[in-house]
Short mmCIF file of C-alpha atoms in Angstrom, two decimals:
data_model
loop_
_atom_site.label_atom_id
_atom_site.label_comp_id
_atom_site.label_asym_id
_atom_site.label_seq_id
_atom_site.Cartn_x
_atom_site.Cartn_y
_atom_site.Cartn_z
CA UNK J 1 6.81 -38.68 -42.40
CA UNK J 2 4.09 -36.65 -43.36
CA UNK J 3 2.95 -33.73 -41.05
CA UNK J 4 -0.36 -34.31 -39.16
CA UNK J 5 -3.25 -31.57 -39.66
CA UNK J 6 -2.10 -29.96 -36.23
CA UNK J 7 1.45 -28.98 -37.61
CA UNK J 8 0.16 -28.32 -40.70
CA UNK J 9 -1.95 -25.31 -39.82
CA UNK J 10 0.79 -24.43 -36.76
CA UNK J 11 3.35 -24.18 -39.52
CA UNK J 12 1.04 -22.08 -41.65
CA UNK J 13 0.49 -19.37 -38.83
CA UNK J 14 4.13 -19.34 -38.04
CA UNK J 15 4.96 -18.45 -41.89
CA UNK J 16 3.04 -15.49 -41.76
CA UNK J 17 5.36 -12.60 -39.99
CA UNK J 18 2.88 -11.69 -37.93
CA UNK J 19 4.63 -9.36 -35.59
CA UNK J 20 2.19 -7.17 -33.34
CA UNK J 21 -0.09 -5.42 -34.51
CA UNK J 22 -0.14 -7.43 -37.63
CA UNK J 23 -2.09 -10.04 -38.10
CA UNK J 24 -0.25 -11.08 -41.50
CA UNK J 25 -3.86 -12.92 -42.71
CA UNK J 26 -3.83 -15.52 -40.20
CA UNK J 27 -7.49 -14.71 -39.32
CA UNK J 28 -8.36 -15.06 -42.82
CA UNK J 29 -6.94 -18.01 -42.80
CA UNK J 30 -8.63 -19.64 -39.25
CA UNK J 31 -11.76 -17.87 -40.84
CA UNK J 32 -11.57 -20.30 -44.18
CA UNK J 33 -11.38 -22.91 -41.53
CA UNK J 34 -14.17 -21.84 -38.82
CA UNK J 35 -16.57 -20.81 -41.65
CA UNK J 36 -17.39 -24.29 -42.95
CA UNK J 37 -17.90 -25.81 -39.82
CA UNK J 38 -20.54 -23.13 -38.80
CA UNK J 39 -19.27 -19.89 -37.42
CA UNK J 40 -20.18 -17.13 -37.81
CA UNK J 41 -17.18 -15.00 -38.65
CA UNK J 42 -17.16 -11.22 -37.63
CA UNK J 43 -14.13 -9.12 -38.00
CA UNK J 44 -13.86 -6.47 -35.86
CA UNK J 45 -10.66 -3.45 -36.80
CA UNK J 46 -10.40 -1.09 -33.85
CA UNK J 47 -7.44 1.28 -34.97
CA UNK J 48 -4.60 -0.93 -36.39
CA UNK J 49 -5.46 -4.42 -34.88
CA UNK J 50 -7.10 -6.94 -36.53
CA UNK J 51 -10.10 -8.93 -34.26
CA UNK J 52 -12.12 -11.57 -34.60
CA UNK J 53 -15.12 -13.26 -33.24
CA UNK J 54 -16.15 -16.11 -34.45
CA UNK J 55 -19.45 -18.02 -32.91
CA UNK J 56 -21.45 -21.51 -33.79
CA UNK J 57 -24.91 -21.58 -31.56
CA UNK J 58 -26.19 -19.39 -29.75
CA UNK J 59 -27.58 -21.30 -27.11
CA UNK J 60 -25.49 -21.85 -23.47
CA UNK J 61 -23.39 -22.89 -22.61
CA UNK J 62 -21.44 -21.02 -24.27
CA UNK J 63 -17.34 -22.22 -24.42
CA UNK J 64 -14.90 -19.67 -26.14
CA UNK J 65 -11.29 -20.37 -27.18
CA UNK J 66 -8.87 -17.04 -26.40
CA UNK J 67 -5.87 -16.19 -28.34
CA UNK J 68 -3.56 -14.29 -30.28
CA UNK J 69 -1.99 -14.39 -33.70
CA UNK J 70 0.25 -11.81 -33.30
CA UNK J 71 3.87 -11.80 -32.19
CA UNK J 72 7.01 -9.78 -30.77
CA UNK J 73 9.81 -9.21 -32.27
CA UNK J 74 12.62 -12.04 -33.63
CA UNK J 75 15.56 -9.43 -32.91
CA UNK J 76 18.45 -10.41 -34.89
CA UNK J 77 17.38 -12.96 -37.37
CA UNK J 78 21.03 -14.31 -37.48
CA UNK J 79 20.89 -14.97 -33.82
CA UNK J 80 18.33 -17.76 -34.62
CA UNK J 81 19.66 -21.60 -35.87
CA UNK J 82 16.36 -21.53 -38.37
CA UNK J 83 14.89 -18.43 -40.01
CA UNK J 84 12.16 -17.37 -37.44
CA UNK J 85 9.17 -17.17 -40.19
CA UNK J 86 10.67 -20.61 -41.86
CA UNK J 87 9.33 -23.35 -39.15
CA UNK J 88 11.36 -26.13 -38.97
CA UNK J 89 10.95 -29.30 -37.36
CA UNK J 90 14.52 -31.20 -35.45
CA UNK J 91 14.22 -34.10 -33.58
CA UNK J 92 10.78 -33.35 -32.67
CA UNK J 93 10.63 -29.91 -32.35
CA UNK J 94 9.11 -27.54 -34.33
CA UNK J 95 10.83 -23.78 -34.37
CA UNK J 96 10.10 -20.71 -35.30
CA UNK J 97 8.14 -17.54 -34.03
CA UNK J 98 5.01 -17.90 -32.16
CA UNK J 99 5.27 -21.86 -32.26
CA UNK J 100 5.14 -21.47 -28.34
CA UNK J 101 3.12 -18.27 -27.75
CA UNK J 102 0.64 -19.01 -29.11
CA UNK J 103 -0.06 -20.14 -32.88
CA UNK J 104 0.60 -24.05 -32.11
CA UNK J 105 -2.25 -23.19 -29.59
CA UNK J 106 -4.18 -21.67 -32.25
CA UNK J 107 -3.51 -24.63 -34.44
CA UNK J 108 -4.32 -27.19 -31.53
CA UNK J 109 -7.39 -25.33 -31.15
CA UNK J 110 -8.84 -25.44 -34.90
CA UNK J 111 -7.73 -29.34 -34.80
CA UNK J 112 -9.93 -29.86 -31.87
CA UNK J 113 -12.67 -27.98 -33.08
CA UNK J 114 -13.06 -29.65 -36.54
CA UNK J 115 -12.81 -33.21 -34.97
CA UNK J 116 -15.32 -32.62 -31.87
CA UNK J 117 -17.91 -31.11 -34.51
CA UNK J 118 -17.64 -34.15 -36.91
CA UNK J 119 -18.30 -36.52 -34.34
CA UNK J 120 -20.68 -34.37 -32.44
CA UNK J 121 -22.46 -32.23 -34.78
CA UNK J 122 -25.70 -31.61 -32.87
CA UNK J 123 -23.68 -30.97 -29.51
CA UNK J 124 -25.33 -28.87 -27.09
CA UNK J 125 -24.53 -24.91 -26.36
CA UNK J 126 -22.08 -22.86 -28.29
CA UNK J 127 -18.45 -22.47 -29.34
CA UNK J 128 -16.51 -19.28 -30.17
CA UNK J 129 -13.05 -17.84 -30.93
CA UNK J 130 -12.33 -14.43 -30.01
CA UNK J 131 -8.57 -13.72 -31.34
CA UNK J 132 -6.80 -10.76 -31.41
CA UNK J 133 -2.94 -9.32 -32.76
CA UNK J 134 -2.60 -6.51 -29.81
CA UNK J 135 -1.62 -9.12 -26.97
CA UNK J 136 1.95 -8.42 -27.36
CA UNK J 137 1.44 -4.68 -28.05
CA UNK J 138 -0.40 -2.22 -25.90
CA UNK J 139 -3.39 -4.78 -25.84
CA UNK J 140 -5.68 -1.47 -25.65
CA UNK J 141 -7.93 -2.51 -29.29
CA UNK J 142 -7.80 -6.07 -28.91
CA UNK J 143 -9.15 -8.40 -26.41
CA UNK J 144 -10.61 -5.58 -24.56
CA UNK J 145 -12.04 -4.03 -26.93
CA UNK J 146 -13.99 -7.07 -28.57
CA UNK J 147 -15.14 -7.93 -24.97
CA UNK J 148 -17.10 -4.63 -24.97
CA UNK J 149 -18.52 -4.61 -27.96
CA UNK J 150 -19.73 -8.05 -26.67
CA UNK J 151 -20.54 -6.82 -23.41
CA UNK J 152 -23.00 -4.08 -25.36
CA UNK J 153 -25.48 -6.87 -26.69
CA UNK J 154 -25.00 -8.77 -23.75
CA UNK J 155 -23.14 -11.77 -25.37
CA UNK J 156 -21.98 -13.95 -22.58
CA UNK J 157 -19.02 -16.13 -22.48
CA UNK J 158 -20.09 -18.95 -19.96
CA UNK J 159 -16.42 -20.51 -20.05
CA UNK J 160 -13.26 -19.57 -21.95
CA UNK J 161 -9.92 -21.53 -22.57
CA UNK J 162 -6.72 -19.15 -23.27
CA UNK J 163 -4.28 -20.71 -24.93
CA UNK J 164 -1.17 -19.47 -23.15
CA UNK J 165 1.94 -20.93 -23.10
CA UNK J 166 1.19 -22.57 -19.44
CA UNK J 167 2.89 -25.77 -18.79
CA UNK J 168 6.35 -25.85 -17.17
CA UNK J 169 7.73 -29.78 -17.81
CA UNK J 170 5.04 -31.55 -19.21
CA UNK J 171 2.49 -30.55 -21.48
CA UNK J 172 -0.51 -30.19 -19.13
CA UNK J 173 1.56 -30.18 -16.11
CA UNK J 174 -0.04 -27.05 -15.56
CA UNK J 175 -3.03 -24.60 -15.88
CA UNK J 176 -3.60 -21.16 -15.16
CA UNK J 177 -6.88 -20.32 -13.29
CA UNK J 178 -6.10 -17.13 -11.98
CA UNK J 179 -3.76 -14.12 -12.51
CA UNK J 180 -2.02 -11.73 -10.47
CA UNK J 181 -3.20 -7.53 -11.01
CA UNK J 182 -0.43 -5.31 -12.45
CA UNK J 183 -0.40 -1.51 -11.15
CA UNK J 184 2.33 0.17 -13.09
CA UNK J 185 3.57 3.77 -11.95
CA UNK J 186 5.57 6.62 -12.95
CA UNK J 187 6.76 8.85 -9.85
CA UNK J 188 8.29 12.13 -10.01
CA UNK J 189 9.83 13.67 -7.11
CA UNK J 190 10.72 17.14 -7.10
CA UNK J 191 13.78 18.66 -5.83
CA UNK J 192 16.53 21.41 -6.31
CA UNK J 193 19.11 21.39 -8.69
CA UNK J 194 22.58 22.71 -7.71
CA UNK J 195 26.34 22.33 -8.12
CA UNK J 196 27.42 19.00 -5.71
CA UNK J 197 30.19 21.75 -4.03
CA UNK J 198 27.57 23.59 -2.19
CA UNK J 199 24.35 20.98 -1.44
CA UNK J 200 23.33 23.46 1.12
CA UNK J 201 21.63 25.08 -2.01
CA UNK J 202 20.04 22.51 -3.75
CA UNK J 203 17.76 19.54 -2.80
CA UNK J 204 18.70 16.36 -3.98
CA UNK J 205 15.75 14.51 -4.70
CA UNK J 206 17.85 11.00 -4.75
CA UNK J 207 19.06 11.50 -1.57
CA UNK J 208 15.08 12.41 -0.36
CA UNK J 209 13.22 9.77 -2.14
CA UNK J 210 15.96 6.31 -1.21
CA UNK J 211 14.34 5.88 2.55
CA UNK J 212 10.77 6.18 1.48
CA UNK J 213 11.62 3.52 -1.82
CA UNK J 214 13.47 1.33 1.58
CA UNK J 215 10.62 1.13 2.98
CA UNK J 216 8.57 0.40 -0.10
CA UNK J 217 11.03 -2.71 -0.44
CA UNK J 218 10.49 -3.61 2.91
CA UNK J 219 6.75 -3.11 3.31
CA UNK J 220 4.93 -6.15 3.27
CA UNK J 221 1.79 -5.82 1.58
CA UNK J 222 0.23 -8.74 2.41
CA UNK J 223 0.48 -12.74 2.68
CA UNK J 224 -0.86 -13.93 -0.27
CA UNK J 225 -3.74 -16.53 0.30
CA UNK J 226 -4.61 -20.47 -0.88
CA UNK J 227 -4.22 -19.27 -4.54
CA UNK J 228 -1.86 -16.28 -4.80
CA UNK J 229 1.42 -15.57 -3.29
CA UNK J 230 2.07 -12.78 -1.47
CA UNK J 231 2.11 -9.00 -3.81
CA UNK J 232 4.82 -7.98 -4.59
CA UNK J 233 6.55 -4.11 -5.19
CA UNK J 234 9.60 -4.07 -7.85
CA UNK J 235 11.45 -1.36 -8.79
CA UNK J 236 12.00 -1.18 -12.43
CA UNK J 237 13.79 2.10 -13.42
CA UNK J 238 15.61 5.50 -11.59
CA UNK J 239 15.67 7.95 -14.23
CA UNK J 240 17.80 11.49 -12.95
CA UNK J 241 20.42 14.05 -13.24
CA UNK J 242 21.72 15.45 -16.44
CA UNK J 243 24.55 13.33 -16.87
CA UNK J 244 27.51 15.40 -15.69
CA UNK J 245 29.03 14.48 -12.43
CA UNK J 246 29.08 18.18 -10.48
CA UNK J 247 25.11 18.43 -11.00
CA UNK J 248 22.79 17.74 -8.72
CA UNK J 249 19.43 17.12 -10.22
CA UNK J 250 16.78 18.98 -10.29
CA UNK J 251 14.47 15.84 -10.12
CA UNK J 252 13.93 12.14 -10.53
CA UNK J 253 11.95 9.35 -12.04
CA UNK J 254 11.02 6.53 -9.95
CA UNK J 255 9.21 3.33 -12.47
CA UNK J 256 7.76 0.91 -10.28
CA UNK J 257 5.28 -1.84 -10.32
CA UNK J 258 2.76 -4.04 -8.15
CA UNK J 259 2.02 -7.52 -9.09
CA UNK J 260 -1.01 -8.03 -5.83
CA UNK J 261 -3.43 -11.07 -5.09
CA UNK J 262 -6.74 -10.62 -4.41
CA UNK J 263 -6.32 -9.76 -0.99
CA UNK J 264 -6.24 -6.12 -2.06
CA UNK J 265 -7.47 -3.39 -4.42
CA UNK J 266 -5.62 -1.02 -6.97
CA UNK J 267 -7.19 1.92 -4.21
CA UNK J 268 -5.58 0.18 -1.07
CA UNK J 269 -1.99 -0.14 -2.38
CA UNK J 270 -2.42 3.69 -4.29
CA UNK J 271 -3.51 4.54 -0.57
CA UNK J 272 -0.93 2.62 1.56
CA UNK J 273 2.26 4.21 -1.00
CA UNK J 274 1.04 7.64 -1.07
CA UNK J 275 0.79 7.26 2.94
CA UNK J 276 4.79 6.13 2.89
CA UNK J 277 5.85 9.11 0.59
CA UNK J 278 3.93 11.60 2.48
CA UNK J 279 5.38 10.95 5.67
CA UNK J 280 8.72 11.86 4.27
CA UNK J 281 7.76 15.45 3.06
CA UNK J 282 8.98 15.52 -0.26
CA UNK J 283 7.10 17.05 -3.86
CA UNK J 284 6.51 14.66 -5.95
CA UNK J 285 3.56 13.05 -8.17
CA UNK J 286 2.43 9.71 -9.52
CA UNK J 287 0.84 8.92 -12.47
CA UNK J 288 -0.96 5.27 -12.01
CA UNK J 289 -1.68 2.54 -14.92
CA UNK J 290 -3.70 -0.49 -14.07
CA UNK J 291 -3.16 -3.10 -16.35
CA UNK J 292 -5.42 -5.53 -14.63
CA UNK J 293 -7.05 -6.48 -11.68
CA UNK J 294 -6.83 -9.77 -10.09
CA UNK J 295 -8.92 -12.79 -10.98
CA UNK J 296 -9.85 -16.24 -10.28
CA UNK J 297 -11.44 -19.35 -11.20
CA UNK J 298 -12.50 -21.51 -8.28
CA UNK J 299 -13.02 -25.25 -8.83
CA UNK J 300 -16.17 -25.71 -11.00
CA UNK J 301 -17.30 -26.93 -14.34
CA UNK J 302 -14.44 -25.64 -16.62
CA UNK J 303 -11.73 -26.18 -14.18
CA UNK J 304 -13.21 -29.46 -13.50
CA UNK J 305 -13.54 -30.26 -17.46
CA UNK J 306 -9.69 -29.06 -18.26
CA UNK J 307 -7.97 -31.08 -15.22
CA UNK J 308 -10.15 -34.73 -16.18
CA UNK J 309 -9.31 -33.70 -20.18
CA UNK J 310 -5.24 -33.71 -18.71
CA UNK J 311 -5.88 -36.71 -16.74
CA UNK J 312 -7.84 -38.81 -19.35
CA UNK J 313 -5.47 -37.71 -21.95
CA UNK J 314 -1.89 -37.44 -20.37
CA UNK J 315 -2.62 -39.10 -16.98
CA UNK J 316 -0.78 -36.44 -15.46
CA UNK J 317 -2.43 -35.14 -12.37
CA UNK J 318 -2.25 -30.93 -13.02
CA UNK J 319 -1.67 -28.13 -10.77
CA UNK J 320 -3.70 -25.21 -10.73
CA UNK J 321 -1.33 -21.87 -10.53
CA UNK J 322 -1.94 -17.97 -10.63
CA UNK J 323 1.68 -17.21 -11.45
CA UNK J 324 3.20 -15.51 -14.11
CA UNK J 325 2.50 -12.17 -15.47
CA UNK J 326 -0.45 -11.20 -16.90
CA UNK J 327 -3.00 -12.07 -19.73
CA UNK J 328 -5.67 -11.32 -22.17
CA UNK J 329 -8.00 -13.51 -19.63
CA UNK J 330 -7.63 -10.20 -17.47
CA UNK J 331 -10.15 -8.62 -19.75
CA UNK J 332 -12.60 -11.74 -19.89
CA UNK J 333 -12.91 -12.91 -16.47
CA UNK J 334 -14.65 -9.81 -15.15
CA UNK J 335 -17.45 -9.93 -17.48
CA UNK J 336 -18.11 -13.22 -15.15
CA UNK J 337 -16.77 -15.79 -17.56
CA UNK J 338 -14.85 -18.79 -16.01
CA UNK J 339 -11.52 -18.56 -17.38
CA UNK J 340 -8.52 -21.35 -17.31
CA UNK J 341 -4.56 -20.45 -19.37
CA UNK J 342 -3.95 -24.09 -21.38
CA UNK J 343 -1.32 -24.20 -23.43
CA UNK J 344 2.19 -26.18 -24.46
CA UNK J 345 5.59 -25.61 -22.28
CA UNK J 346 6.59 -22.49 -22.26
CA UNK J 347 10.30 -22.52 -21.50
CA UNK J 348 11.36 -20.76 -24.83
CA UNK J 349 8.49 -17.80 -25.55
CA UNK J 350 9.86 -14.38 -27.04
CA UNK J 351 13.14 -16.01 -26.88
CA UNK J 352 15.92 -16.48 -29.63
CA UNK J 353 15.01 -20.39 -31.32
CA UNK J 354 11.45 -20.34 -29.64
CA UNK J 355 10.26 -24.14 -30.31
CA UNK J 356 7.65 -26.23 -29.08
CA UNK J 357 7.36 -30.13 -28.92
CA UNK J 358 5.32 -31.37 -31.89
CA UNK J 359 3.92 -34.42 -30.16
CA UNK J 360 2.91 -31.46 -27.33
CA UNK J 361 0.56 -29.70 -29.65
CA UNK J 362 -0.75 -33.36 -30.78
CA UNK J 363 -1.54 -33.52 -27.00
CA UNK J 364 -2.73 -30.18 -26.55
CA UNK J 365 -5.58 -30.94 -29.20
CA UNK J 366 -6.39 -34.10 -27.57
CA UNK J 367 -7.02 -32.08 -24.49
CA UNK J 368 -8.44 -29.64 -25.88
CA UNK J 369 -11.01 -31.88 -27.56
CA UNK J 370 -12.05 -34.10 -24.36
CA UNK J 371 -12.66 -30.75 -22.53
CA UNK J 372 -15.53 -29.47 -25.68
CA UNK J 373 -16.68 -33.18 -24.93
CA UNK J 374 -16.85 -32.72 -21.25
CA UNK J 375 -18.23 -29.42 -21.29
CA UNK J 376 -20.91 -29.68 -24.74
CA UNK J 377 -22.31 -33.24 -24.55
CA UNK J 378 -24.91 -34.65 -22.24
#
């Protein structure tokens, strides 16, 4: 049984060992594609990652397709049943690296693409790609950066499909119009180091920091609303003493993270921790990182568009979600673009094995195909 066009090209992005920042010439090779059909290909290099932008029209509206070519890390190759860069299809699944998150996307999208534009080639309004291989790395010259180069000429994305890994059971079963913020931080708090024999001479900054992180545990921040669930505060590393057992130490490291909904603001929840920590009298200092703010896509044209494409393709009725963690549509959605996450299950990403249903990314063009139609014809 011969391969359709979908696996074809998802096989061909897998091969490449694209792990982040390296692209491994899969642009070149959705370029060779998009190029053809009518884009306009511009590569954009900021520092070691690879962008591009690629745009047919220029007329509104304008839909662009999101993604990434890079990937993480296989870890042990011999941990894996089939090499990670060698995809290989069993009983229906197709393995390897990326097939998941999010080059069968990638291929689903360039299937879509080529077939909507042969039957439709005077469609209405535009169609872009902006990929990147910096998701899975810092993401600070990828997405973002393209965006603001955009931004600069004041090229508008009207609507943009991301094709993250977003269904749970069924291929469609889900889509992601929203995302939670992420504000990372790194506290230090200050105290006294001494020998554990005679505490009445140090300060044990532990012991003065664990009710104050209590009550960070306890605190709730708020209730979530209709399309977020409530933030949340996690501890993710305590970093002190110097290893012996008779030392106090002289300080700690407190890593800690806020996954928050709408309801608030990276400036309330700096405000609300520094008041906690401040009424316990302690030195200490915080160093913040947001990694994005909160956004949403209310019912409207693209939602609309993605859940009749599921419908009229799967007849599955889809759920609109914000969870998860967080996403290159972080840097798209404030520029005022709708943004919806569509992609295959994503049960297996960054793990050992990572596979994907091949009759999914069959789907997942379909879907992807009806929405262009939805969205681009009169």
């Amino acid at each position: 049984m011969t391969d359709s066009r979908t696996i074809e090209l998802a096989k061909a992005l897998i091969e490449k060992e694209s792990v982040t920042p390296d692209d491994a010439q899969c642009q070149e090779l959705m370029s060779g594609i998009l190029k053809p059909l009518g884009f306009n290909i511009e590569m954009m290099q900021f520092e070691d990652v690879l962008n591009m932008w690629a745009r047919k029209g220029t007329e509104k509206p304008h839909v662009c397709f999101a993604g990434h070519t890079d990937v993480v890390p296989t870890g042990p190759e011999e941990n894996w049943t089939y090499p990670p860069f060698e995809p290989t299809i069993v009983d229906g699944m197709l393995y390897g690296r990326g097939s998941a998150d999010m080059k069968g996307s990638v291929a689903a999208f360039l299937t879509a693409t080529e077939r909507f534009i042969a039957k439709h080639p005077d469609h209405k309004g535009s169609i872009s790609y902006l990929i990147t291989s910096d998701e899975e790395g810092p993401s600070i010259n990828g997405t973002v950066k393209v965006v603001e180069a955009l931004e600069a000429r004041n090229e508008k994305i009207d609507m943009c499909i991301v094709g993250e890994p977003s269904s749970t059971t069924e291929c469609g079963d889900v889509i992601k119009n929203g995302r939670r913020g992420s504000l990372g931080a790194v506290m230090t708090v200050k105290g006294i180091q001494g020998h554990v024999a005679y505490p009445h001479l140090a300060k044990n900054p532990i012991h003065m920091v664990s009710p104050a992180l209590a009550e960070m545990s306890a605190e709730v921040w708020d209730h979530g609303n209709d399309f977020f669930p409530a933030t949340s505060f996690q501890i993710s590393n305590i970093n002190g003493g110097t290893g012996a057992t008779n030392v106090i130490p002289g300080e700690v490291e407190i890593v800690f993270n806020f996954r928050f909904s709408t309801e608030l603001t990276q400036e309330i929840l700096k405000e609300r921790t520094h008041a906690i920590m401040d009424k316990y009298g302690f030195e200490y200092k915080i160093d913040w990182k947001l990694s994005g703010h909160p956004f949403l896509t209310d019912e409207g044209s693209l939602v609309d568009a993605t859940v009749e494409a599921i419908k009229h393709v799967t007849n599955i009725d889809t759920e609109l979600s914000t969870a998860g963690g967080t996403s290159d549509g972080r840097f798209i959605a404030p520029t005022g673009a709708q943004v919806v996450e569509l992609g295959p299950i994503n049960a297996t990403i960054h793990q050992v094995n990572e596979h994907v249903s091949a009759k999914d990314l069959e789907i997942l063009s379909e879907i992807y195909e009806r929405t262009l139609e939805n969205l681009l014809l009169d």
